[in-house]
Tab-separated table of C-alpha atoms in Angstrom:
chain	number	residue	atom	x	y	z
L	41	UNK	CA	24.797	-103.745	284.514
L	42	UNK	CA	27.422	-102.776	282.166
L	43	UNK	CA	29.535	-105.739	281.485
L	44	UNK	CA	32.151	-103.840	279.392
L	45	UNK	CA	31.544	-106.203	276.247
L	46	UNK	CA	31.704	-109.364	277.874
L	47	UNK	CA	29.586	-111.337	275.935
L	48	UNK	CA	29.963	-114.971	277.543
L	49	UNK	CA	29.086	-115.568	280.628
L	50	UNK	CA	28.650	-118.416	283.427
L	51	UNK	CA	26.194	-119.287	285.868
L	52	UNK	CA	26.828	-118.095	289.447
L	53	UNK	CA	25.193	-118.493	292.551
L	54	UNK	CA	23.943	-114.559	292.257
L	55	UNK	CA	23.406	-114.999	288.574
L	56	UNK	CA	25.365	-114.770	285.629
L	57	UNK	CA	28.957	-113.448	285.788
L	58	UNK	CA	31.611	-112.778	282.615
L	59	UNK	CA	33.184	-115.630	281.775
L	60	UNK	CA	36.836	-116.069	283.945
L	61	UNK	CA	35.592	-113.570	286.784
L	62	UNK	CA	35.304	-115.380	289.897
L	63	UNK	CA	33.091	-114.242	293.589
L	64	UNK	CA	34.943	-113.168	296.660
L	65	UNK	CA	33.636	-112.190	299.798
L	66	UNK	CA	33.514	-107.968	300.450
L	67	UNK	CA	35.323	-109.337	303.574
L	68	UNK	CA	38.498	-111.071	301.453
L	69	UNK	CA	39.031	-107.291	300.075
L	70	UNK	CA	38.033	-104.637	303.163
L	71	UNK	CA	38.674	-104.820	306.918
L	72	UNK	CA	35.968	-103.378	309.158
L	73	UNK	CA	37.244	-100.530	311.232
L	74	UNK	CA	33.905	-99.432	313.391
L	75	UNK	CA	31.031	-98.734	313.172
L	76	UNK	CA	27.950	-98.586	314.783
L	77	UNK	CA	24.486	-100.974	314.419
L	78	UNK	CA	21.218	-99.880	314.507
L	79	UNK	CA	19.256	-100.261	317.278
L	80	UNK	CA	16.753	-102.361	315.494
L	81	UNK	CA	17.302	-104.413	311.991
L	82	UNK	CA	15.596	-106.818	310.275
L	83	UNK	CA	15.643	-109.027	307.775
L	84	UNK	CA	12.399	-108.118	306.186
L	85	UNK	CA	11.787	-105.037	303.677
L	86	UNK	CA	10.116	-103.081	305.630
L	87	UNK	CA	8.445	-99.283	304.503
L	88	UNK	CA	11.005	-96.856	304.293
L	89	UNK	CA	13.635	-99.505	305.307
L	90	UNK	CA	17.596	-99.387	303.797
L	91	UNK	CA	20.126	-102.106	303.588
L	92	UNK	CA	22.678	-101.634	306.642
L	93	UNK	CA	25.984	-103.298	305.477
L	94	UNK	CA	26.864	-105.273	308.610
L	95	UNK	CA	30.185	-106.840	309.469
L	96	UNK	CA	28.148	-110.117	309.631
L	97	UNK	CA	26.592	-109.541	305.877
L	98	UNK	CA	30.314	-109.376	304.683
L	99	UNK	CA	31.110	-112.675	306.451
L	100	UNK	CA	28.681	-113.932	303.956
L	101	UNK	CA	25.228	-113.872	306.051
L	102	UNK	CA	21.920	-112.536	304.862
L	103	UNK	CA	20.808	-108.722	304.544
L	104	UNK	CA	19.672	-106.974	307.619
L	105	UNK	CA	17.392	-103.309	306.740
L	106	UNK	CA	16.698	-100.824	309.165
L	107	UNK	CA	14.261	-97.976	309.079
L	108	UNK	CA	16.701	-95.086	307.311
L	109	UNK	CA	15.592	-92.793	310.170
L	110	UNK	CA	18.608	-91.609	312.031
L	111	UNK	CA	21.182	-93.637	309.712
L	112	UNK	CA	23.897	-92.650	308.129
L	113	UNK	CA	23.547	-93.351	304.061
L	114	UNK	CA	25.575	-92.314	301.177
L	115	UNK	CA	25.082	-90.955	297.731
L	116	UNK	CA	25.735	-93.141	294.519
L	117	UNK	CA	29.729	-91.690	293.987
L	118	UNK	CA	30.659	-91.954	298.044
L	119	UNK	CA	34.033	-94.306	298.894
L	120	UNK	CA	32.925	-96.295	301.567
C-alpha cells in the first residue's frame, strides 16, 4: 500500500496506520440501499469463493465468502 510518504506510523488493530489517521466503520461513511444475499455464505475460504460485502460486515462483523457463481463482482476502478 502506497502511503503517500507517510513515514511514521502507529499500531492499529488491522495493522499499522500513518500517524494522525484514525479507523471508522464503512458504515459511519455509506448507507446501504439494497441489495441482495447469497443464498449460501460462509465464513470459511472456500475454492473459488469471493468476499460478499454484507450490511452486517459494515456493522463491524466478520467476512462472509460465497462461491462467485451467479454473483455480481466488480472490476478494480468500479464506484460501489
Amino acid at each position: 500500500i502506497d502511503f503517500d510518504g507517510h513515514i511514521d506510523f502507529d499500531d492499529s488493530e488491522i495493522g499499522q496506520i500513518p500517524k494522525g489517521w484514525e479507523l471508522f466503520p464503512l458504515s459511519s461513511y455509506i448507507e446501504f440501499v439494497k441489495g441482495k444475499k447469497p443464498k449460501t455464505t460462509t465464513k470459511l475460504i472456500t475454492e473459488h469463493s469471493l468476499p460478499v460485502i454484507l450490511i452486517d460486515y459494515l456493522n463491524g462483523k466478520n467476512c462472509q465468502f460465497a462461491k462467485g457463481e451467479n454473483l455480481v463482482t466488480c472490476n478494480n476502478y468500479d464506484i460501489l
